[in-house]
Amino acid sequence: MRKKAWEYERDWIENAVPPTVEQSCEQSWLEYLEAGKTSDKKLFTDWFSVVPGSKAPCHLVVAAIQSMDNRGYNVTEAEKYIEAGLQAEKEKDGAAIQQITAKIYHLLNTAEKNNTSSYWNYKHYRTWQDIEEEVIFSEAIEVDVFCDAFAQKIKYGWLGQLIGGALGTQLEGYTAENIKKKFGDVTGYLREPETYNDDITYELAFLEGFCQKGYAITAEDIAQQWLALITDGYSAEEIALSNLRRGILPPESGIIGNYFYDWIGAQMRTAIHGMVAPGNPKLAAKLAVYDSMISHSNNGMIGGMFNAILVSLSFVEKDTKVLLQKTISLLPQKSEYASVVSFALEQCKKYHTWQEAWCVCEEYFKEYHWIHAYPNAAAEIIALWYGQNDFEKTAYIICMLGQDVDCTAAPILNALAIMIDFYGIDQQKYVQPIGDTIYTMMRKMQKFTIEELCDKTVKAIRNACQKRRE
């Protein structure tokens, strides 16, 4: 018979022996002091840190206030504490940083709706059911996943994504103007490319779950892989991981205490869902929503749909302009996200150059953080539209647009590489510098080859498809 909790506790206390007087307990008490210093350090980092790859500045607590403002809440009271918080971080005043940060989060948690915000003019979405009942998805186009050509496309997709991530990691967090001033035209790697980033780790966690569950995978299945494999996160993902560790499952894990659920975190990691559902945008969207709702909700979740559908359709489309328009048409049209991508598409149709289109979009989205989904979705659309099916031109444009460049370049270059079969891509310039090995920050899968990743992806897709047939 299984032991009761009280029986465990009773056994432990009955077998516990007090230490001798000579055995000092001082070290145990000092651990509390060290934990306090760690807590202070974490808050200092939340107030100011730099991105590992590009050294761009981040002020996460201020960004939380900004994000809640974007989401239609009155954040005036929270904004009053920004200067004090910045000063406490500068002086490394642990007591002050604890008090100020807690006060700000309390004010955000209790903020009232700003009824004049346009955010409330749109429908809000939390689950796949919310989306499925509204969107009429196009019929799936059968793709032969058992042929060699499909395996090759998967390899192209992963290579395109790795190239995009490496190009973007060196530029993320800066404006188009400052990138141009500093580097001129970015037409390749500015330094030796690396595979370290937080984007691919979540895709690998999904892939691990997909290997086990196939198309029957659920949001909770993916969340369990996060807990097993991902050590830490940032913004929305950090909060979601904290929620998961306390037993809060999706969709609540992406909502409770999460100021960043409309940010880019879901949008950055859903190319994999398009790869495992080639030519089937509804299935790709469903899998992406299951994944996205772990850490995001509403527009952030729809951002996850966007890139999943984009990659799924890249297996069966031949032109990026058609690809974009079909993808946008399959988003829930009553969402604010749909209005955002439609606005970006309108600028593409209106202006002759990407610079003109981006100038309008950059001004339009100036109140959003560079990690928010909206300006980055606009950047993806502009790069693909004006890139004209050309890998190198598309890579150049997405780099020059700035924002969260690794998170925008990776998924669109994944889709484009699949669509054009890597045709005309300079292997020596883009592929060879990447090398053969991928390194990650995960608990497992910290080092493996690109070939191993491609083989694992193809095998998982084929196994899942075979199970669906049976």
Tab-separated table of C-alpha atoms in Angstrom:
chain	number	residue	atom	x	y	z
A	1	MET	CA	0.000	0.000	0.000
A	2	ARG	CA	1.262	3.473	-0.914
A	3	LYS	CA	2.510	5.492	2.069
A	4	LYS	CA	0.612	8.626	3.105
A	5	ALA	CA	2.344	11.994	3.273
A	6	TRP	CA	2.034	12.070	7.065
A	7	GLU	CA	3.728	8.661	7.259
A	8	TYR	CA	6.766	9.935	5.377
A	9	GLU	CA	7.001	12.909	7.700
A	10	ARG	CA	6.557	10.782	10.794
A	11	ASP	CA	9.338	8.406	9.699
A	12	TRP	CA	11.701	11.315	9.050
A	13	ILE	CA	11.137	13.003	12.413
A	14	GLU	CA	11.374	9.743	14.348
A	15	ASN	CA	14.758	9.011	12.737
A	16	ALA	CA	16.145	12.524	13.053
A	17	VAL	CA	18.940	12.879	15.636
A	18	PRO	CA	19.838	16.348	17.048
A	19	PRO	CA	23.450	17.513	16.397
A	20	THR	CA	25.942	17.961	19.213
A	21	VAL	CA	26.431	21.420	20.671
A	22	GLU	CA	29.859	21.601	19.066
A	23	GLN	CA	28.407	21.249	15.542
A	24	SER	CA	27.997	24.822	14.326
A	25	CYS	CA	24.849	25.803	12.421
A	26	GLU	CA	26.314	29.108	11.246
A	27	GLN	CA	26.827	27.967	7.646
A	28	SER	CA	23.183	26.981	7.300
A	29	TRP	CA	22.055	30.455	8.330
A	30	LEU	CA	24.498	32.078	5.920
A	31	GLU	CA	22.778	30.270	3.059
A	32	TYR	CA	19.768	32.516	3.673
A	33	LEU	CA	22.000	35.552	3.231
A	34	GLU	CA	23.374	34.211	-0.033
A	35	ALA	CA	19.856	33.479	-1.274
A	36	GLY	CA	18.932	37.090	-0.548
A	37	LYS	CA	21.901	38.349	-2.548
A	38	THR	CA	20.879	36.103	-5.442
A	39	SER	CA	17.357	37.521	-5.305
A	40	ASP	CA	18.705	41.082	-5.397
A	41	LYS	CA	20.984	40.239	-8.318
A	42	LYS	CA	18.069	38.801	-10.263
A	43	LEU	CA	16.074	42.005	-9.825
A	44	PHE	CA	19.050	44.158	-10.793
A	45	THR	CA	19.235	42.110	-13.986
A	46	ASP	CA	15.498	42.551	-14.568
A	47	TRP	CA	15.994	46.296	-14.368
A	48	PHE	CA	19.031	46.285	-16.647
A	49	SER	CA	20.817	43.629	-18.655
A	50	VAL	CA	22.314	43.192	-22.100
A	51	VAL	CA	21.435	40.598	-24.733
A	52	PRO	CA	24.184	37.921	-24.844
A	53	GLY	CA	24.743	37.996	-28.602
A	54	SER	CA	24.271	41.640	-29.566
A	55	LYS	CA	24.788	43.439	-26.223
A	56	ALA	CA	21.587	45.426	-26.770
A	57	PRO	CA	20.155	46.904	-23.553
A	58	CYS	CA	17.091	45.385	-21.875
A	59	HIS	CA	15.037	46.817	-19.022
A	60	LEU	CA	12.539	44.037	-18.346
A	61	VAL	CA	10.577	45.682	-15.523
A	62	VAL	CA	10.044	48.839	-17.566
A	63	ALA	CA	9.127	46.645	-20.538
A	64	ALA	CA	6.485	44.935	-18.390
A	65	ILE	CA	4.862	48.318	-17.787
A	66	GLN	CA	5.060	49.113	-21.498
A	67	SER	CA	3.563	45.749	-22.403
A	68	MET	CA	0.594	46.194	-20.070
A	69	ASP	CA	0.018	49.623	-21.582
A	70	ASN	CA	-0.017	47.983	-25.028
A	71	ARG	CA	-2.558	45.493	-23.672
A	72	GLY	CA	-4.991	48.241	-22.783
A	73	TYR	CA	-4.367	48.866	-19.095
A	74	ASN	CA	-3.804	52.145	-17.266
A	75	VAL	CA	-0.197	51.988	-16.073
A	76	THR	CA	0.203	55.628	-14.986
A	77	GLU	CA	0.749	54.746	-11.318
A	78	ALA	CA	3.372	52.100	-12.119
A	79	GLU	CA	5.261	54.516	-14.371
A	80	LYS	CA	5.810	56.835	-11.378
A	81	TYR	CA	8.313	54.330	-9.934
A	82	ILE	CA	10.492	53.875	-13.021
A	83	GLU	CA	13.105	56.507	-12.167
A	84	ALA	CA	13.423	55.252	-8.591
A	85	GLY	CA	13.906	51.699	-9.825
A	86	LEU	CA	16.569	52.699	-12.321
A	87	GLN	CA	18.399	54.576	-9.581
A	88	ALA	CA	18.203	51.610	-7.199
A	89	GLU	CA	19.673	49.362	-9.897
A	90	LYS	CA	22.464	51.859	-10.538
A	91	GLU	CA	23.322	52.057	-6.836
A	92	LYS	CA	22.832	48.306	-6.357
A	93	ASP	CA	20.459	49.017	-3.479
A	94	GLY	CA	18.919	45.606	-2.771
A	95	ALA	CA	16.362	46.809	-0.249
A	96	ALA	CA	15.032	49.523	-2.547
A	97	ILE	CA	14.971	47.326	-5.652
A	98	GLN	CA	12.893	44.710	-3.831
A	99	GLN	CA	10.337	47.260	-2.612
A	100	ILE	CA	10.054	49.206	-5.860
A	101	THR	CA	9.748	46.141	-8.084
A	102	ALA	CA	7.076	44.611	-5.869
A	103	LYS	CA	5.148	47.881	-5.882
A	104	ILE	CA	5.253	48.093	-9.678
A	105	TYR	CA	4.088	44.512	-10.164
A	106	HIS	CA	1.277	45.029	-7.673
A	107	LEU	CA	0.136	48.085	-9.606
A	108	LEU	CA	0.285	46.137	-12.876
A	109	ASN	CA	-1.614	43.214	-11.359
A	110	THR	CA	-4.372	45.534	-10.162
A	111	ALA	CA	-4.332	47.994	-13.077
A	112	GLU	CA	-7.698	49.028	-14.463
A	113	LYS	CA	-8.633	48.808	-18.109
A	114	ASN	CA	-7.949	51.847	-20.236
A	115	ASN	CA	-11.282	51.969	-22.006
A	116	THR	CA	-9.905	54.312	-24.669
A	117	SER	CA	-7.327	51.722	-25.781
A	118	SER	CA	-7.964	50.162	-29.178
A	119	TYR	CA	-6.844	46.814	-27.696
A	120	TRP	CA	-10.357	46.247	-26.414
A	121	ASN	CA	-11.882	46.711	-29.874
A	122	TYR	CA	-10.688	43.268	-30.909
A	123	LYS	CA	-11.684	39.751	-29.953
A	124	HIS	CA	-9.433	37.956	-27.466
A	125	TYR	CA	-8.344	34.323	-27.823
A	126	ARG	CA	-7.084	31.816	-25.260
A	127	THR	CA	-7.398	28.324	-26.741
A	128	TRP	CA	-7.385	26.396	-29.996
A	129	GLN	CA	-11.153	26.045	-29.752
A	130	ASP	CA	-11.497	29.847	-29.783
A	131	ILE	CA	-9.614	29.951	-33.085
A	132	GLU	CA	-10.991	26.818	-34.732
A	133	GLU	CA	-14.584	27.991	-34.470
A	134	GLU	CA	-13.736	31.193	-36.334
A	135	VAL	CA	-11.126	30.393	-38.990
A	136	ILE	CA	-12.011	28.506	-42.167
A	137	PHE	CA	-8.783	26.717	-43.025
A	138	SER	CA	-7.882	25.698	-46.545
A	139	GLU	CA	-7.771	21.995	-47.321
A	140	ALA	CA	-4.516	20.206	-46.677
A	141	ILE	CA	-2.378	19.491	-49.716
A	142	GLU	CA	-0.767	16.078	-49.476
A	143	VAL	CA	3.002	16.087	-49.250
A	144	ASP	CA	4.905	12.823	-49.613
A	145	VAL	CA	6.906	12.754	-46.404
A	146	PHE	CA	8.458	9.380	-47.275
A	147	CYS	CA	10.383	10.569	-50.337
A	148	ASP	CA	13.987	11.754	-50.364
A	149	ALA	CA	12.950	15.203	-51.609
A	150	PHE	CA	10.970	15.798	-48.415
A	151	ALA	CA	13.929	14.879	-46.224
A	152	GLN	CA	16.001	17.315	-48.232
A	153	LYS	CA	13.462	20.087	-47.658
A	154	ILE	CA	13.591	19.490	-43.912
A	155	LYS	CA	17.343	19.899	-44.062
A	156	TYR	CA	16.958	23.116	-46.054
A	157	GLY	CA	14.480	24.399	-43.475
A	158	TRP	CA	16.760	23.741	-40.517
A	159	LEU	CA	19.742	25.239	-42.335
A	160	GLY	CA	17.756	28.333	-43.241
A	161	GLN	CA	16.688	28.693	-39.638
A	162	LEU	CA	20.204	28.279	-38.266
A	163	ILE	CA	21.523	30.829	-40.752
A	164	GLY	CA	18.784	33.287	-39.816
A	165	GLY	CA	19.388	32.816	-36.113
A	166	ALA	CA	23.121	33.358	-36.489
A	167	LEU	CA	22.659	36.453	-38.658
A	168	GLY	CA	20.112	37.929	-36.280
A	169	THR	CA	21.859	37.189	-32.990
A	170	GLN	CA	24.524	39.755	-33.844
A	171	LEU	CA	21.943	42.503	-34.565
A	172	GLU	CA	18.921	42.033	-32.298
A	173	GLY	CA	17.741	44.935	-30.196
A	174	TYR	CA	18.717	47.808	-32.492
A	175	THR	CA	16.902	50.078	-34.910
A	176	ALA	CA	17.317	49.998	-38.667
A	177	GLU	CA	18.937	53.433	-38.540
A	178	ASN	CA	21.574	52.462	-35.986
A	179	ILE	CA	22.402	49.190	-37.735
A	180	LYS	CA	22.974	51.113	-40.959
A	181	LYS	CA	25.144	53.708	-39.188
A	182	LYS	CA	27.268	51.085	-37.428
A	183	PHE	CA	27.664	48.371	-40.065
A	184	GLY	CA	26.510	49.800	-43.379
A	185	ASP	CA	24.831	47.091	-45.454
A	186	VAL	CA	24.794	43.767	-43.596
A	187	THR	CA	25.200	41.165	-46.333
A	188	GLY	CA	26.525	38.279	-44.251
A	189	TYR	CA	27.849	37.271	-40.855
A	190	LEU	CA	29.522	40.082	-38.953
A	191	ARG	CA	31.450	37.570	-36.855
A	192	GLU	CA	31.819	33.826	-36.559
A	193	PRO	CA	28.254	32.455	-36.413
A	194	GLU	CA	27.015	30.513	-33.405
A	195	THR	CA	24.052	28.239	-32.749
A	196	TYR	CA	23.497	29.323	-29.145
A	197	ASN	CA	20.134	31.057	-28.752
A	198	ASP	CA	16.967	30.499	-26.773
A	199	ASP	CA	14.773	30.123	-29.867
A	200	ILE	CA	15.699	26.633	-31.008
A	201	THR	CA	15.633	25.152	-27.501
A	202	TYR	CA	11.836	25.328	-27.363
A	203	GLU	CA	11.544	23.743	-30.797
A	204	LEU	CA	13.788	20.903	-29.684
A	205	ALA	CA	11.583	20.411	-26.619
A	206	PHE	CA	8.523	20.197	-28.874
A	207	LEU	CA	10.327	17.785	-31.207
A	208	GLU	CA	11.200	15.530	-28.281
A	209	GLY	CA	7.533	15.390	-27.288
A	210	PHE	CA	6.467	14.909	-30.893
A	211	CYS	CA	8.785	11.926	-31.215
A	212	GLN	CA	6.845	10.295	-28.378
A	213	LYS	CA	3.268	11.437	-29.018
A	214	GLY	CA	3.121	12.376	-32.702
A	215	TYR	CA	0.063	14.371	-33.763
A	216	ALA	CA	-1.725	13.406	-30.543
A	217	ILE	CA	0.597	15.694	-28.588
A	218	THR	CA	-1.048	18.174	-26.224
A	219	ALA	CA	-0.026	21.454	-24.629
A	220	GLU	CA	0.575	19.633	-21.361
A	221	ASP	CA	2.837	17.098	-23.127
A	222	ILE	CA	4.956	19.929	-24.497
A	223	ALA	CA	5.002	21.659	-21.112
A	224	GLN	CA	6.404	18.494	-19.547
A	225	GLN	CA	9.274	18.611	-22.044
A	226	TRP	CA	9.937	22.217	-21.070
A	227	LEU	CA	10.270	21.149	-17.447
A	228	ALA	CA	12.575	18.287	-18.356
A	229	LEU	CA	14.820	20.068	-20.825
A	230	ILE	CA	14.756	23.861	-20.455
A	231	THR	CA	16.669	25.328	-17.548
A	232	ASP	CA	15.622	28.966	-17.738
A	233	GLY	CA	13.779	31.481	-19.882
A	234	TYR	CA	13.271	35.168	-20.452
A	235	SER	CA	10.181	37.343	-20.110
A	236	ALA	CA	7.084	35.284	-21.018
A	237	GLU	CA	8.920	31.946	-20.995
A	238	GLU	CA	10.544	32.614	-17.616
A	239	ILE	CA	7.147	33.341	-16.065
A	240	ALA	CA	5.607	30.293	-17.748
A	241	LEU	CA	8.347	28.013	-16.435
A	242	SER	CA	7.802	29.393	-12.943
A	243	ASN	CA	4.084	28.733	-13.268
A	244	LEU	CA	4.668	25.203	-14.575
A	245	ARG	CA	6.962	24.421	-11.650
A	246	ARG	CA	4.132	25.406	-9.325
A	247	GLY	CA	1.740	23.073	-11.120
A	248	ILE	CA	-0.025	25.745	-13.168
A	249	LEU	CA	-0.691	24.171	-16.569
A	250	PRO	CA	-1.528	25.733	-19.951
A	251	PRO	CA	-3.366	27.877	-20.832
A	252	GLU	CA	-3.112	29.437	-17.349
A	253	SER	CA	0.692	29.013	-17.356
A	254	GLY	CA	0.854	31.572	-20.148
A	255	ILE	CA	-1.549	34.018	-18.523
A	256	ILE	CA	-1.109	34.187	-14.751
A	257	GLY	CA	1.329	36.943	-13.821
A	258	ASN	CA	2.490	37.118	-17.430
A	259	TYR	CA	2.921	40.695	-18.632
A	260	PHE	CA	4.598	39.543	-21.843
A	261	TYR	CA	2.126	37.132	-23.412
A	262	ASP	CA	1.770	39.269	-26.551
A	263	TRP	CA	5.530	39.270	-27.113
A	264	ILE	CA	7.468	37.347	-29.771
A	265	GLY	CA	8.316	34.219	-27.747
A	266	ALA	CA	5.717	32.008	-29.409
A	267	GLN	CA	6.177	33.543	-32.843
A	268	MET	CA	9.900	32.775	-32.716
A	269	ARG	CA	9.572	29.055	-32.067
A	270	THR	CA	6.841	27.667	-34.320
A	271	ALA	CA	8.634	26.938	-37.585
A	272	ILE	CA	8.936	23.355	-36.322
A	273	HIS	CA	5.152	23.000	-36.247
A	274	GLY	CA	4.998	23.927	-39.913
A	275	MET	CA	7.721	21.412	-40.734
A	276	VAL	CA	5.889	18.541	-39.047
A	277	ALA	CA	2.616	19.496	-40.784
A	278	PRO	CA	3.715	20.148	-44.393
A	279	GLY	CA	0.939	21.473	-46.621
A	280	ASN	CA	-1.540	21.276	-43.741
A	281	PRO	CA	-1.986	24.787	-42.302
A	282	LYS	CA	-4.772	23.814	-39.906
A	283	LEU	CA	-2.714	21.079	-38.285
A	284	ALA	CA	0.339	23.352	-38.148
A	285	ALA	CA	-1.745	26.085	-36.507
A	286	LYS	CA	-3.220	23.670	-33.979
A	287	LEU	CA	0.174	22.335	-32.916
A	288	ALA	CA	1.557	25.866	-32.727
A	289	VAL	CA	-1.311	27.031	-30.535
A	290	TYR	CA	-0.805	24.087	-28.176
A	291	ASP	CA	2.849	25.062	-27.882
A	292	SER	CA	2.252	28.823	-27.737
A	293	MET	CA	-0.359	28.714	-24.972
A	294	ILE	CA	2.240	27.404	-22.532
A	295	SER	CA	3.775	30.877	-22.325
A	296	HIS	CA	1.548	33.188	-24.378
A	297	SER	CA	-2.056	34.065	-24.991
A	298	ASN	CA	-4.210	36.056	-27.406
A	299	ASN	CA	-2.040	37.905	-29.951
A	300	GLY	CA	1.182	36.243	-28.822
A	301	MET	CA	-0.456	32.881	-29.425
A	302	ILE	CA	-1.702	33.971	-32.852
A	303	GLY	CA	1.855	35.053	-33.646
A	304	GLY	CA	2.812	31.432	-33.095
A	305	MET	CA	0.163	30.407	-35.616
A	306	PHE	CA	1.538	32.874	-38.142
A	307	ASN	CA	4.989	31.340	-38.554
A	308	ALA	CA	3.703	27.766	-38.315
A	309	ILE	CA	1.270	28.351	-41.190
A	310	LEU	CA	3.962	30.200	-43.136
A	311	VAL	CA	6.337	27.234	-42.965
A	312	SER	CA	3.598	24.655	-43.572
A	313	LEU	CA	2.513	26.388	-46.777
A	314	SER	CA	6.120	26.845	-47.920
A	315	PHE	CA	6.101	23.148	-48.867
A	316	VAL	CA	3.372	23.716	-51.456
A	317	GLU	CA	3.752	27.367	-52.563
A	318	LYS	CA	6.236	28.841	-55.017
A	319	ASP	CA	5.995	32.594	-54.440
A	320	THR	CA	6.508	34.509	-51.196
A	321	LYS	CA	3.823	37.086	-51.976
A	322	VAL	CA	1.216	34.377	-52.412
A	323	LEU	CA	2.590	32.612	-49.341
A	324	LEU	CA	2.186	35.723	-47.211
A	325	GLN	CA	-1.316	36.539	-48.370
A	326	LYS	CA	-2.550	32.990	-47.817
A	327	THR	CA	-0.972	32.869	-44.379
A	328	ILE	CA	-2.564	36.142	-43.292
A	329	SER	CA	-5.959	35.008	-44.589
A	330	LEU	CA	-5.823	31.994	-42.239
A	331	LEU	CA	-5.456	34.036	-39.050
A	332	PRO	CA	-8.485	34.927	-36.884
A	333	GLN	CA	-9.550	38.155	-38.567
A	334	LYS	CA	-11.188	39.633	-35.460
A	335	SER	CA	-7.830	39.695	-33.638
A	336	GLU	CA	-5.604	42.727	-33.265
A	337	TYR	CA	-2.763	40.595	-34.639
A	338	ALA	CA	-4.615	40.186	-37.944
A	339	SER	CA	-4.996	43.956	-38.180
A	340	VAL	CA	-1.267	44.366	-37.555
A	341	VAL	CA	-0.087	41.997	-40.290
A	342	SER	CA	-2.727	43.352	-42.679
A	343	PHE	CA	-1.399	46.861	-42.072
A	344	ALA	CA	2.143	45.724	-42.859
A	345	LEU	CA	0.970	43.970	-46.019
A	346	GLU	CA	-0.838	47.125	-47.145
A	347	GLN	CA	2.410	49.092	-46.901
A	348	CYS	CA	4.173	46.485	-49.022
A	349	LYS	CA	1.555	46.859	-51.731
A	350	LYS	CA	1.666	50.640	-51.496
A	351	TYR	CA	5.393	51.425	-51.616
A	352	HIS	CA	8.098	50.554	-54.127
A	353	THR	CA	10.911	49.964	-51.623
A	354	TRP	CA	11.226	48.136	-48.340
A	355	GLN	CA	12.760	51.242	-46.792
A	356	GLU	CA	9.577	53.226	-47.457
A	357	ALA	CA	7.317	50.473	-46.140
A	358	TRP	CA	9.416	50.000	-43.012
A	359	CYS	CA	9.539	53.726	-42.294
A	360	VAL	CA	5.746	53.717	-42.019
A	361	CYS	CA	5.639	50.534	-39.938
A	362	GLU	CA	8.417	51.620	-37.605
A	363	GLU	CA	6.516	54.818	-36.797
A	364	TYR	CA	3.221	52.955	-36.479
A	365	PHE	CA	4.628	50.450	-33.965
A	366	LYS	CA	6.922	52.818	-32.039
A	367	GLU	CA	5.061	52.296	-28.751
A	368	TYR	CA	5.865	48.556	-28.792
A	369	HIS	CA	8.998	46.952	-27.376
A	370	TRP	CA	11.459	45.487	-29.858
A	371	ILE	CA	10.644	42.013	-28.475
A	372	HIS	CA	6.895	42.477	-28.982
A	373	ALA	CA	5.263	40.347	-31.685
A	374	TYR	CA	3.858	43.259	-33.712
A	375	PRO	CA	6.899	45.144	-35.099
A	376	ASN	CA	8.621	41.819	-35.694
A	377	ALA	CA	5.689	40.377	-37.632
A	378	ALA	CA	5.748	43.521	-39.784
A	379	ALA	CA	9.485	43.044	-40.364
A	380	GLU	CA	8.954	39.440	-41.498
A	381	ILE	CA	6.284	40.485	-43.987
A	382	ILE	CA	8.362	43.293	-45.454
A	383	ALA	CA	11.485	41.132	-45.812
A	384	LEU	CA	9.613	38.303	-47.532
A	385	TRP	CA	7.604	40.623	-49.799
A	386	TYR	CA	10.519	42.682	-51.067
A	387	GLY	CA	12.958	39.735	-50.956
A	388	GLN	CA	11.252	38.390	-54.107
A	389	ASN	CA	11.999	34.697	-53.488
A	390	ASP	CA	15.711	35.474	-53.199
A	391	PHE	CA	17.379	34.058	-50.077
A	392	GLU	CA	20.291	36.486	-49.926
A	393	LYS	CA	18.127	39.549	-50.590
A	394	THR	CA	15.569	38.473	-47.974
A	395	ALA	CA	18.335	37.836	-45.426
A	396	TYR	CA	19.789	41.275	-46.133
A	397	ILE	CA	16.441	43.055	-45.665
A	398	ILE	CA	15.499	41.283	-42.445
A	399	CYS	CA	18.918	42.098	-40.983
A	400	MET	CA	18.612	45.759	-41.915
A	401	LEU	CA	15.139	46.136	-40.358
A	402	GLY	CA	16.409	45.590	-36.815
A	403	GLN	CA	14.100	44.615	-33.915
A	404	ASP	CA	14.389	41.026	-32.615
A	405	VAL	CA	16.324	39.942	-35.671
A	406	ASP	CA	17.223	36.354	-34.779
A	407	CYS	CA	13.563	35.658	-33.990
A	408	THR	CA	12.423	37.099	-37.328
A	409	ALA	CA	15.205	35.912	-39.617
A	410	ALA	CA	15.133	32.282	-38.425
A	411	PRO	CA	11.491	31.409	-39.254
A	412	ILE	CA	11.249	33.295	-42.553
A	413	LEU	CA	14.541	31.911	-43.849
A	414	ASN	CA	13.358	28.467	-42.778
A	415	ALA	CA	10.204	28.915	-44.879
A	416	LEU	CA	12.060	30.446	-47.815
A	417	ALA	CA	14.760	27.756	-47.888
A	418	ILE	CA	12.049	25.083	-48.026
A	419	MET	CA	10.118	26.902	-50.740
A	420	ILE	CA	13.032	27.531	-53.095
A	421	ASP	CA	14.943	24.321	-52.247
A	422	PHE	CA	17.923	26.430	-51.225
A	423	TYR	CA	18.368	27.318	-54.887
A	424	GLY	CA	21.186	29.789	-55.544
A	425	ILE	CA	22.306	30.030	-51.921
A	426	ASP	CA	26.010	30.666	-51.499
A	427	GLN	CA	27.092	27.605	-49.498
A	428	GLN	CA	30.540	28.952	-48.731
A	429	LYS	CA	29.110	32.245	-47.463
A	430	TYR	CA	26.135	31.030	-45.425
A	431	VAL	CA	26.334	27.284	-44.747
A	432	GLN	CA	29.978	26.368	-44.247
A	433	PRO	CA	30.614	28.912	-41.451
A	434	ILE	CA	27.763	27.351	-39.432
A	435	GLY	CA	29.684	24.076	-39.268
A	436	ASP	CA	28.215	20.669	-38.487
A	437	THR	CA	27.461	20.973	-34.773
A	438	ILE	CA	24.635	22.602	-32.836
A	439	TYR	CA	25.218	23.652	-29.230
A	440	THR	CA	22.376	24.429	-26.830
A	441	MET	CA	21.792	25.512	-23.215
A	442	MET	CA	19.440	22.601	-22.463
A	443	ARG	CA	19.701	19.957	-19.746
A	444	LYS	CA	20.062	17.345	-22.470
A	445	MET	CA	20.841	17.598	-26.195
A	446	GLN	CA	23.589	20.097	-25.470
A	447	LYS	CA	25.602	19.028	-28.510
A	448	PHE	CA	24.545	17.219	-31.682
A	449	THR	CA	25.072	17.448	-35.422
A	450	ILE	CA	22.782	19.115	-37.929
A	451	GLU	CA	22.490	15.773	-39.690
A	452	GLU	CA	21.263	14.141	-36.478
A	453	LEU	CA	18.656	16.872	-36.027
A	454	CYS	CA	17.404	16.483	-39.597
A	455	ASP	CA	17.249	12.689	-39.344
A	456	LYS	CA	15.382	12.903	-36.043
A	457	THR	CA	12.858	15.374	-37.479
A	458	VAL	CA	12.180	13.324	-40.602
A	459	LYS	CA	11.886	10.074	-38.658
A	460	ALA	CA	9.439	11.641	-36.189
A	461	ILE	CA	7.255	13.011	-38.999
A	462	ARG	CA	7.217	9.712	-40.872
A	463	ASN	CA	6.375	7.753	-37.723
A	464	ALA	CA	3.573	10.169	-36.859
A	465	CYS	CA	2.142	9.999	-40.375
A	466	GLN	CA	2.306	6.212	-40.361
A	467	LYS	CA	0.356	6.083	-37.088
A	468	ARG	CA	-2.326	8.340	-38.539
A	469	ARG	CA	-2.755	5.935	-41.453
A	470	GLU	CA	-3.125	2.886	-39.244
